[in-house]
Amino acid sequence: MNRKTFRKFLTFTHVLFFSILFSTTAFSQEHTETGEETEEEFKVSEMIMHHVGDSHEWHFATIGHTHITLPLPVIIYSADQGLEVFSSSKFHNESLSYGDYKLDEHDHIVSQSGRKFYDLSITKNVASLFLSAILLVVIFSSIAGAYTKNRGKAPSGIQSFFEPLIVFIRDDVAKPAIAGKDKHGRPKYEKYMPYLLTVFFFIWFNNLLGLMPGGANLTGNIAVTGVLALITLCITLFSSNKYYWQHIFATPGVPKWLLPIMIPVELIGVFTKPFSLMVRLFANITAGHIIILSLLGLIFVAKNIAVSAAIVPFALFMNLIELMVAILQAYIFTLLSAMYIGSAVEGHEDHDDYGH
Amino acid sequence: MNLVTPGLGLIFWQLVTFLLVLFLLAKFAWKPIMSSLREREESIEGALRAAEQAKTDMAKLKAENEKLLEEARVERDAMLRKAQQTSEAIVEEAKNKASVESAKIVESAKQQINAERQAALADIKRQVATLSIEIAEKLLRNQLKEEKAQRDLVDQLVKDASLN
């Protein structure tokens, strides 16, 4: 698939996404208006939170009274009951409960008797995570196969779509950020390429999957971005050299009496960097989803289909911006990760003093 | 704030899945991709370097050829000049020789003519002498036919002799 058709494909899916979203919510709207229950009023914030949050089932659409959902496995571990695995469809009853467990209004599982348990369920986000993991492994191993097949020749097919991105991450992200050579004379960045490439494509793929119709908001989930930021922190700390720590505990050019202030500040700085990574990705993606959903929600708040004439083009525009944000945030996360790692591994010889 | 509370399950699955994906991709995708990218870049660089080398070699060869050609041209010119000089010398020599020869021929012809003339003159002289003697003889014979004449002569002669 070349770039052009790929873009066309993405645009197409977004148009499709809107038409489906619009039509399904329109159905539910109809249902509210014609239905007997007047208390089922449309709440924009609820709809938005439902869309950006996690869920124990994958809800695709609601047509009339029929919910098209994929029930997902619930996995619960507790000290007394051990491992319990059951389908989330077991919660489909009046009280939304199954045994001791009950779904609360946030779609969280709570214990009715107040027992302590760990919820390791395959939620919508986890399912989407598995899907993206499979996609990543399948796509990139096929590309690797193409590299082995046309060794030394020009790239072809999907390989030539991804090659500029891979080369870009290597030449414009990793190489400038992680300077210097290790003691074997190999460039230092080479060791971190697998992580940087994986994190870039992981975030990008999941950002795009999140924009798909019915997609999960995986990269807009703080748990996911937190884990990614934590891995960056771990890599930074485990590959740090003495100059990195020297920079924290004896910042060059700082008078001795300032050190009691500087050391805590620098130590906090070690953790604020990955924290900012976590929050930036989470906030950007979630905010993007919320903006689009709010725009579409306006139609139902106004209860007037004519409003959509103005809203839909604007929402479409926002969605296109989200497409750009998808790759931009992946790039920013990768670039900043590379820079944090670079600051931890930089040697004394290639140390520069600007900005400190 | 449901949104900013990370769920334990998702943290667990994200950690496990991401590390698994990282491991799988690092082993089966990034390693072959990066190595073959590097390999291809090196081969392209090598090819470019080889092309550059070939270009300079070509230029060197061309310059060498030019130099050889120039040398050949100079040599040819020298040879031509030399040949011309030689031919001129030969012609000059031939001319000289011819004039010398012709002079010699003319000289010898002159000598021969002289000699012939000398011989002819000598012959004529001899013949004139003979003729004169014959004439004189005849004349004398005629004059001294008579006794008297002979006597007169002898007398004359005697007279001349005695006078001396």
Coordinates of C-alpha atoms in Angstrom, one line a residue:
Chain A
M1 CA 0.0 0.0 0.0
N2 CA 1.6 3.2 -1.0
R3 CA 1.4 6.5 0.9
K4 CA -1.3 8.0 -1.2
T5 CA -3.7 5.2 -0.9
F6 CA -2.9 4.9 2.8
R7 CA -3.9 8.5 3.3
K8 CA -7.0 8.0 1.2
F9 CA -7.8 5.0 3.3
L10 CA -7.4 6.9 6.6
T11 CA -9.6 9.8 5.4
F12 CA -12.1 7.3 4.2
T13 CA -12.2 5.6 7.6
H14 CA -12.7 8.9 9.3
V15 CA -15.6 9.9 7.1
L16 CA -17.0 6.4 7.8
F17 CA -16.4 6.9 11.5
F18 CA -18.4 10.1 11.6
S19 CA -21.2 8.7 9.5
I20 CA -21.4 5.7 11.8
L21 CA -21.1 7.7 15.0
F22 CA -23.6 10.2 13.8
S23 CA -26.1 7.6 12.6
T24 CA -25.9 5.4 15.7
T25 CA -26.2 8.3 18.1
A26 CA -29.0 9.6 15.9
F27 CA -30.8 6.3 16.4
S28 CA -30.5 6.6 20.2
Q29 CA -31.7 10.1 20.0
E30 CA -34.8 9.0 18.1
H31 CA -35.3 6.4 20.7
T32 CA -35.1 8.9 23.5
E33 CA -37.6 11.2 21.8
T34 CA -40.1 8.6 20.8
G35 CA -39.4 6.3 23.8
E36 CA -41.4 6.2 27.0
E37 CA -38.5 6.8 29.4
T38 CA -38.0 10.6 29.6
E39 CA -35.3 10.2 32.3
E40 CA -32.9 8.8 29.6
E41 CA -31.8 12.4 28.7
F42 CA -28.8 12.8 26.6
K43 CA -25.8 13.8 28.7
V44 CA -22.8 15.0 26.7
S45 CA -20.2 14.5 29.5
E46 CA -21.4 11.0 30.2
M47 CA -21.2 10.1 26.5
I48 CA -17.7 11.6 26.3
M49 CA -16.5 9.9 29.4
H50 CA -17.9 6.6 28.2
H51 CA -16.0 7.0 24.9
V52 CA -12.6 8.1 26.3
G53 CA -12.7 5.8 29.3
D54 CA -12.2 2.0 29.6
S55 CA -14.9 -0.6 29.5
H56 CA -15.4 -4.3 30.2
E57 CA -17.1 -4.7 26.8
W58 CA -16.4 -3.4 23.4
H59 CA -19.4 -1.4 22.4
F60 CA -19.5 -0.8 18.6
A61 CA -22.9 0.7 18.0
T62 CA -26.5 0.9 19.2
I63 CA -29.2 0.4 16.7
G64 CA -32.6 1.0 18.1
H65 CA -32.6 -1.1 21.3
T66 CA -29.9 -3.4 20.1
H67 CA -26.4 -2.9 21.4
I68 CA -23.7 -4.3 19.2
T69 CA -21.1 -5.2 21.7
L70 CA -18.3 -7.7 22.1
P71 CA -18.2 -9.0 25.7
L72 CA -14.6 -9.3 27.0
P73 CA -13.2 -11.7 29.5
V74 CA -13.1 -10.5 33.1
I75 CA -10.0 -11.7 35.0
I76 CA -10.0 -11.2 38.8
Y77 CA -7.3 -12.3 41.2
S78 CA -8.0 -12.3 44.9
A79 CA -6.1 -13.9 47.8
D80 CA -9.1 -16.0 48.9
Q81 CA -10.7 -17.0 45.5
G82 CA -7.6 -17.2 43.4
L83 CA -7.9 -16.6 39.7
E84 CA -11.5 -16.1 38.4
V85 CA -12.2 -15.8 34.7
F86 CA -15.6 -15.1 33.3
S87 CA -17.2 -13.2 30.5
S88 CA -18.3 -9.6 31.0
S89 CA -21.7 -10.6 29.6
K90 CA -22.4 -12.1 33.0
F91 CA -23.0 -8.6 34.2
H92 CA -25.8 -8.1 31.7
N93 CA -28.6 -8.2 34.3
E94 CA -30.8 -5.8 36.2
S95 CA -28.4 -5.3 39.1
L96 CA -25.2 -5.3 36.9
S97 CA -23.7 -7.9 39.3
Y98 CA -22.3 -11.4 39.1
G99 CA -21.6 -13.2 42.3
D100 CA -19.8 -10.8 44.7
Y101 CA -18.8 -8.5 41.9
K102 CA -20.8 -5.5 40.6
L103 CA -20.2 -2.9 37.9
D104 CA -20.3 0.6 39.3
E105 CA -21.4 3.7 37.4
H106 CA -17.9 4.1 36.0
D107 CA -17.9 0.6 34.6
H108 CA -15.5 -0.5 37.4
I109 CA -15.8 -3.8 39.1
V110 CA -16.3 -3.5 42.8
S111 CA -16.8 -6.1 45.5
Q112 CA -20.2 -6.1 47.1
S113 CA -18.7 -7.5 50.4
G114 CA -15.7 -5.2 50.3
R115 CA -13.2 -7.9 49.6
K116 CA -9.7 -7.0 48.2
F117 CA -9.1 -8.2 44.7
Y118 CA -7.0 -7.3 41.6
D119 CA -8.8 -6.7 38.4
L120 CA -6.7 -7.9 35.5
S121 CA -9.6 -8.0 33.0
I122 CA -9.1 -7.9 29.3
T123 CA -10.9 -4.6 29.0
K124 CA -11.6 -2.7 25.7
N125 CA -8.2 -1.0 26.1
V126 CA -6.4 -4.2 26.7
A127 CA -8.1 -5.8 23.7
S128 CA -7.1 -2.9 21.6
L129 CA -3.6 -3.1 23.0
F130 CA -3.4 -6.8 21.9
L131 CA -4.7 -5.9 18.5
S132 CA -2.1 -3.2 18.1
A133 CA 0.6 -5.5 19.4
I134 CA -0.4 -8.1 16.8
L135 CA -0.5 -5.5 14.1
L136 CA 2.9 -4.2 15.0
V137 CA 4.5 -7.6 15.1
V138 CA 2.9 -8.8 11.9
I139 CA 3.6 -5.6 9.9
F140 CA 7.2 -5.1 11.1
S141 CA 8.2 -8.7 10.8
S142 CA 6.8 -8.8 7.3
I143 CA 8.9 -5.6 6.6
A144 CA 11.9 -7.3 8.1
G145 CA 11.2 -10.2 5.8
A146 CA 11.1 -7.9 2.9
Y147 CA 14.5 -6.5 4.0
T148 CA 16.0 -10.0 4.0
K149 CA 14.4 -10.8 0.7
N150 CA 15.6 -7.8 -1.3
R151 CA 18.8 -7.4 0.6
G152 CA 20.8 -4.5 -0.8
K153 CA 18.0 -3.6 -3.2
A154 CA 15.6 -0.7 -3.2
P155 CA 12.6 -1.1 -0.8
S156 CA 9.3 -2.1 -2.2
G157 CA 5.7 -2.1 -1.1
I158 CA 4.9 -1.5 2.6
Q159 CA 8.6 -1.5 3.2
S160 CA 9.1 1.7 1.3
F161 CA 6.3 3.3 3.3
F162 CA 7.9 2.6 6.6
E163 CA 11.5 3.0 5.7
P164 CA 11.6 6.8 5.6
L165 CA 10.0 6.8 9.1
I166 CA 12.5 4.3 10.4
V167 CA 15.4 6.2 8.9
F168 CA 13.9 9.5 10.2
I169 CA 13.8 8.1 13.8
R170 CA 17.4 6.9 13.4
D171 CA 18.9 10.0 11.7
D172 CA 16.9 12.8 13.1
V173 CA 15.8 11.6 16.5
A174 CA 18.3 9.0 17.8
K175 CA 21.6 10.2 16.2
P176 CA 21.5 13.9 17.3
A177 CA 19.9 13.1 20.7
I178 CA 22.2 10.3 21.7
A179 CA 25.7 11.4 20.7
G180 CA 29.0 9.8 21.2
K181 CA 30.4 6.3 20.9
D182 CA 30.6 3.5 23.4
K183 CA 33.9 1.8 24.4
H184 CA 33.6 -0.7 21.5
G185 CA 33.6 2.3 19.1
R186 CA 30.0 1.8 18.1
P187 CA 27.6 4.7 18.1
K188 CA 25.7 4.8 21.4
Y189 CA 22.3 5.4 19.8
E190 CA 22.3 1.9 18.2
K191 CA 21.6 0.3 21.5
Y192 CA 18.4 2.4 22.0
M193 CA 17.1 2.1 18.5
P194 CA 14.8 -0.9 19.2
Y195 CA 13.1 0.9 22.1
L196 CA 12.8 4.2 20.2
L197 CA 11.4 2.6 17.1
T198 CA 9.0 0.4 19.1
V199 CA 7.7 3.2 21.2
F200 CA 7.3 5.5 18.2
F201 CA 5.3 3.0 16.2
F202 CA 3.4 1.7 19.2
I203 CA 2.2 5.2 20.1
W204 CA 1.4 6.1 16.4
F205 CA -0.4 2.9 15.7
N206 CA -2.5 3.2 18.9
N207 CA -3.2 6.9 18.2
L208 CA -4.6 5.9 14.8
L209 CA -6.5 2.9 16.1
G210 CA -8.0 5.3 18.7
L211 CA -9.3 7.5 15.9
M212 CA -10.9 4.5 14.1
P213 CA -14.6 3.9 14.4
G214 CA -15.3 2.3 17.8
G215 CA -11.6 2.4 18.6
A216 CA -10.3 2.4 22.2
N217 CA -8.7 5.5 23.6
L218 CA -5.5 3.5 24.5
T219 CA -2.8 6.2 24.3
G220 CA -5.2 8.6 26.0
N221 CA -5.2 6.4 29.0
I222 CA -2.9 7.4 31.8
A223 CA -2.0 3.8 32.7
V224 CA -0.6 3.2 29.2
T225 CA 1.3 6.5 28.9
G226 CA 2.5 6.0 32.5
V227 CA 4.0 2.6 31.7
L228 CA 5.7 4.0 28.6
A229 CA 7.1 6.9 30.6
L230 CA 8.2 4.5 33.3
I231 CA 10.1 2.4 30.8
T232 CA 11.9 5.5 29.4
L233 CA 12.8 6.4 33.0
C234 CA 14.1 2.9 33.7
I235 CA 16.2 2.9 30.5
T236 CA 17.5 6.4 31.4
L237 CA 18.5 5.4 34.9
F238 CA 19.9 2.0 34.0
S239 CA 22.1 3.4 31.2
S240 CA 23.1 6.5 33.1
N241 CA 26.9 7.1 33.6
K242 CA 28.7 9.0 36.3
Y243 CA 28.5 12.3 34.5
Y244 CA 24.7 12.1 34.7
W245 CA 24.8 11.7 38.5
Q246 CA 27.6 14.2 38.8
H247 CA 25.3 16.6 37.0
I248 CA 22.7 16.0 39.6
F249 CA 24.7 15.9 42.8
A250 CA 27.5 18.3 41.8
T251 CA 26.1 20.4 39.1
P252 CA 29.1 22.1 37.4
G253 CA 29.3 25.8 37.8
V254 CA 26.9 26.0 40.8
P255 CA 28.3 27.4 44.1
K256 CA 28.6 24.9 47.0
W257 CA 26.1 26.7 49.2
L258 CA 23.4 26.3 46.5
L259 CA 23.7 22.6 46.3
P260 CA 21.2 21.8 49.1
I261 CA 18.6 23.5 46.9
M262 CA 20.0 22.2 43.6
I263 CA 20.2 18.5 44.5
P264 CA 16.5 18.2 45.4
V265 CA 15.6 20.2 42.3
E266 CA 17.7 18.0 40.0
L267 CA 16.4 14.8 41.7
I268 CA 12.8 15.9 41.2
G269 CA 13.8 16.8 37.6
V270 CA 14.7 13.1 37.0
F271 CA 11.1 12.2 37.7
T272 CA 9.3 15.2 36.3
K273 CA 10.7 14.5 32.8
P274 CA 9.0 11.1 32.4
F275 CA 6.0 12.5 34.3
S276 CA 5.7 15.2 31.6
L277 CA 5.9 12.5 29.0
M278 CA 3.1 10.6 30.6
V279 CA 0.8 13.6 31.0
R280 CA 1.6 15.1 27.6
L281 CA 0.6 12.1 25.6
F282 CA -2.4 11.3 27.8
A283 CA -3.7 14.9 27.7
N284 CA -3.1 15.4 24.0
I285 CA -4.9 12.3 22.9
T286 CA -7.7 12.5 25.4
A287 CA -8.3 16.2 24.7
G288 CA -8.4 15.5 21.0
H289 CA -11.1 12.8 21.5
I290 CA -13.0 15.1 23.9
I291 CA -13.0 18.0 21.4
I292 CA -14.4 15.8 18.6
L293 CA -17.0 14.2 20.9
S294 CA -18.0 17.5 22.3
L295 CA -18.5 19.0 18.9
L296 CA -20.7 16.0 17.8
G297 CA -22.4 16.2 21.2
L298 CA -23.5 19.7 20.4
I299 CA -25.8 18.4 17.7
F300 CA -27.7 16.3 20.3
V301 CA -27.6 19.1 22.9
A302 CA -29.2 21.4 20.3
K303 CA -31.6 18.7 19.3
N304 CA -31.5 20.1 15.8
I305 CA -30.1 18.3 12.8
A306 CA -29.4 21.6 11.0
V307 CA -26.6 22.3 13.5
S308 CA -24.7 19.4 12.0
A309 CA -24.2 21.3 8.8
A310 CA -21.8 23.5 10.8
I311 CA -20.5 20.9 13.3
V312 CA -19.7 18.1 11.0
P313 CA -17.2 20.0 8.8
F314 CA -15.6 21.4 11.9
A315 CA -15.4 18.0 13.5
L316 CA -13.9 16.6 10.3
F317 CA -11.3 19.3 10.4
M318 CA -10.5 18.5 14.1
N319 CA -10.2 14.8 13.1
L320 CA -7.7 15.6 10.4
I321 CA -5.8 17.6 13.0
E322 CA -6.0 14.6 15.3
L323 CA -4.4 12.5 12.5
M324 CA -1.5 14.9 12.5
V325 CA -1.4 15.0 16.3
A326 CA -1.3 11.2 16.2
I327 CA 2.1 11.1 14.5
L328 CA 3.3 14.3 16.2
Q329 CA 2.8 13.0 19.7
A330 CA 4.5 9.8 18.8
Y331 CA 7.4 11.8 17.4
I332 CA 7.5 14.0 20.5
F333 CA 7.4 11.1 22.9
T334 CA 10.2 9.4 21.0
L335 CA 12.3 12.5 20.6
L336 CA 12.1 13.4 24.3
S337 CA 12.8 9.8 25.4
A338 CA 15.8 9.9 23.1
M339 CA 17.0 13.2 24.7
Y340 CA 16.5 11.9 28.2
I341 CA 18.5 8.8 27.4
G342 CA 21.0 10.9 25.6
S343 CA 21.5 13.1 28.6
A344 CA 22.1 10.0 30.7
V345 CA 24.7 8.4 28.4
E346 CA 26.6 11.5 27.2
G347 CA 30.3 11.3 28.0
H348 CA 32.4 14.1 29.3
E349 CA 34.2 14.6 26.0
D350 CA 31.0 15.5 24.1
H351 CA 29.4 17.4 27.0
D352 CA 28.2 20.9 26.2
D353 CA 27.3 23.5 28.8
Y354 CA 24.4 25.3 27.2
G355 CA 21.1 25.2 28.8
H356 CA 22.3 24.2 32.2
Chain B
M1 CA -11.4 11.8 38.5
N2 CA -11.8 8.5 36.8
L3 CA -9.8 9.7 33.8
V4 CA -6.5 10.2 35.7
T5 CA -6.6 7.2 37.9
P6 CA -4.6 4.4 36.2
G7 CA -6.2 1.0 36.3
L8 CA -4.1 -1.8 37.7
G9 CA -5.1 -4.3 35.0
L10 CA -4.2 -1.9 32.2
I11 CA -0.9 -1.1 33.8
F12 CA -0.2 -4.9 34.0
W13 CA -1.2 -5.7 30.5
Q14 CA 0.5 -2.7 29.0
L15 CA 3.7 -3.5 30.7
V16 CA 3.6 -7.2 29.7
T17 CA 2.4 -6.5 26.1
F18 CA 4.7 -3.6 25.4
L19 CA 7.8 -5.5 26.7
L20 CA 6.8 -8.5 24.7
V21 CA 6.3 -6.4 21.6
L22 CA 9.6 -4.6 22.3
F23 CA 11.4 -8.0 22.6
L24 CA 9.7 -9.5 19.5
L25 CA 10.3 -6.5 17.3
A26 CA 13.9 -6.0 18.6
K27 CA 14.7 -9.6 17.8
F28 CA 12.7 -10.2 14.6
A29 CA 12.2 -6.8 13.0
W30 CA 14.5 -4.0 14.1
K31 CA 17.7 -6.1 14.1
P32 CA 17.4 -7.3 10.5
I33 CA 15.9 -4.0 9.4
M34 CA 18.7 -1.8 10.9
S35 CA 21.4 -4.2 9.8
S36 CA 20.2 -4.3 6.2
L37 CA 19.6 -0.5 6.2
R38 CA 23.2 -0.1 7.3
E39 CA 24.4 -2.6 4.9
R40 CA 22.6 -1.0 2.0
E41 CA 23.9 2.5 3.0
E42 CA 27.4 1.2 3.2
S43 CA 27.1 -0.5 -0.2
I44 CA 25.7 2.7 -1.7
E45 CA 28.5 4.7 -0.1
G46 CA 31.0 2.2 -1.4
A47 CA 29.5 2.4 -4.9
L48 CA 29.6 6.2 -4.8
R49 CA 33.2 6.1 -3.6
A50 CA 34.1 3.6 -6.4
A51 CA 32.4 5.8 -9.0
E52 CA 34.4 8.8 -7.7
Q53 CA 37.6 6.7 -7.8
A54 CA 36.7 5.5 -11.4
K55 CA 36.1 9.1 -12.4
T56 CA 39.5 10.3 -11.1
D57 CA 41.2 7.2 -12.6
M58 CA 39.5 8.0 -15.9
A59 CA 40.7 11.6 -15.7
K60 CA 44.2 10.5 -14.9
L61 CA 44.1 8.0 -17.7
K62 CA 42.8 10.7 -20.1
A63 CA 45.5 13.1 -19.0
E64 CA 48.1 10.4 -19.5
N65 CA 46.7 9.7 -22.9
E66 CA 46.8 13.4 -23.7
K67 CA 50.4 13.5 -22.6
L68 CA 51.3 10.5 -24.6
L69 CA 49.6 12.0 -27.6
E70 CA 51.4 15.3 -27.2
E71 CA 54.7 13.5 -26.9
A72 CA 53.9 11.5 -30.0
R73 CA 53.0 14.7 -31.8
V74 CA 56.2 16.4 -30.8
E75 CA 58.2 13.3 -31.8
R76 CA 56.5 13.1 -35.1
D77 CA 57.2 16.8 -35.7
A78 CA 60.8 16.3 -34.8
M79 CA 61.0 13.3 -37.1
L80 CA 59.4 15.2 -40.0
R81 CA 61.7 18.1 -39.5
K82 CA 64.7 15.7 -39.4
A83 CA 63.5 13.9 -42.5
Q84 CA 63.1 17.2 -44.3
Q85 CA 66.6 18.3 -43.3
T86 CA 68.0 14.9 -44.4
S87 CA 66.2 15.1 -47.8
E88 CA 67.4 18.6 -48.3
A89 CA 70.9 17.6 -47.5
I90 CA 70.6 14.7 -49.9
V91 CA 69.3 16.9 -52.6
E92 CA 72.0 19.5 -51.9
E93 CA 74.7 16.8 -51.9
A94 CA 73.3 15.3 -55.1
K95 CA 73.3 18.7 -56.7
N96 CA 76.9 19.4 -55.6
K97 CA 78.0 16.0 -56.8
A98 CA 76.3 16.5 -60.1
S99 CA 77.9 19.9 -60.7
V100 CA 81.3 18.6 -59.7
E101 CA 80.8 15.7 -62.0
S102 CA 79.6 17.9 -64.9
A103 CA 82.5 20.2 -64.3
K104 CA 84.8 17.2 -64.4
I105 CA 83.2 16.0 -67.6
V106 CA 83.5 19.4 -69.2
E107 CA 87.1 19.6 -68.1
S108 CA 88.0 16.3 -69.5
A109 CA 86.2 17.1 -72.7
K110 CA 88.1 20.3 -72.9
Q111 CA 91.4 18.4 -72.3
Q112 CA 90.4 15.9 -74.9
I113 CA 89.6 18.6 -77.4
N114 CA 92.9 20.3 -76.7
A115 CA 94.7 17.1 -77.0
E116 CA 93.0 16.3 -80.3
R117 CA 93.7 19.8 -81.6
Q118 CA 97.3 19.4 -80.5
A119 CA 97.5 16.1 -82.2
A120 CA 95.8 17.6 -85.3
L121 CA 98.2 20.5 -85.3
A122 CA 101.1 18.3 -84.9
D123 CA 99.9 16.1 -87.7
I124 CA 99.4 19.2 -89.9
K125 CA 102.8 20.4 -89.0
R126 CA 104.4 17.1 -89.9
Q127 CA 102.5 17.0 -93.1
V128 CA 103.4 20.6 -93.9
A129 CA 107.0 19.8 -93.1
T130 CA 106.9 16.7 -95.3
L131 CA 105.3 18.6 -98.0
S132 CA 107.8 21.5 -97.6
I133 CA 110.7 19.0 -97.7
E134 CA 109.2 17.3 -100.7
I135 CA 108.6 20.7 -102.3
A136 CA 112.1 21.8 -101.3
E137 CA 113.5 18.5 -102.6
K138 CA 111.7 18.9 -105.8
L139 CA 112.7 22.6 -106.0
L140 CA 116.3 21.7 -105.3
R141 CA 116.2 18.8 -107.6
N142 CA 114.8 21.2 -110.2
Q143 CA 117.5 23.9 -109.5
L144 CA 120.3 21.5 -109.2
K145 CA 119.6 19.7 -112.3
E146 CA 122.4 21.2 -114.2
E147 CA 126.0 20.7 -113.3
K148 CA 126.7 24.4 -113.2
A149 CA 124.1 25.1 -110.7
Q150 CA 125.4 22.4 -108.5
R151 CA 128.9 23.8 -108.8
D152 CA 127.7 27.3 -108.0
L153 CA 126.1 26.0 -104.9
V154 CA 129.0 24.1 -103.7
D155 CA 131.2 27.1 -104.4
Q156 CA 128.9 29.2 -102.6
L157 CA 128.9 26.9 -99.7
V158 CA 132.6 26.6 -99.7
K159 CA 132.9 30.3 -99.9
D160 CA 130.7 30.7 -96.9
A161 CA 132.5 28.1 -95.0
S162 CA 135.9 29.5 -95.7
L163 CA 134.8 32.8 -94.7
N164 CA 133.9 31.6 -91.3

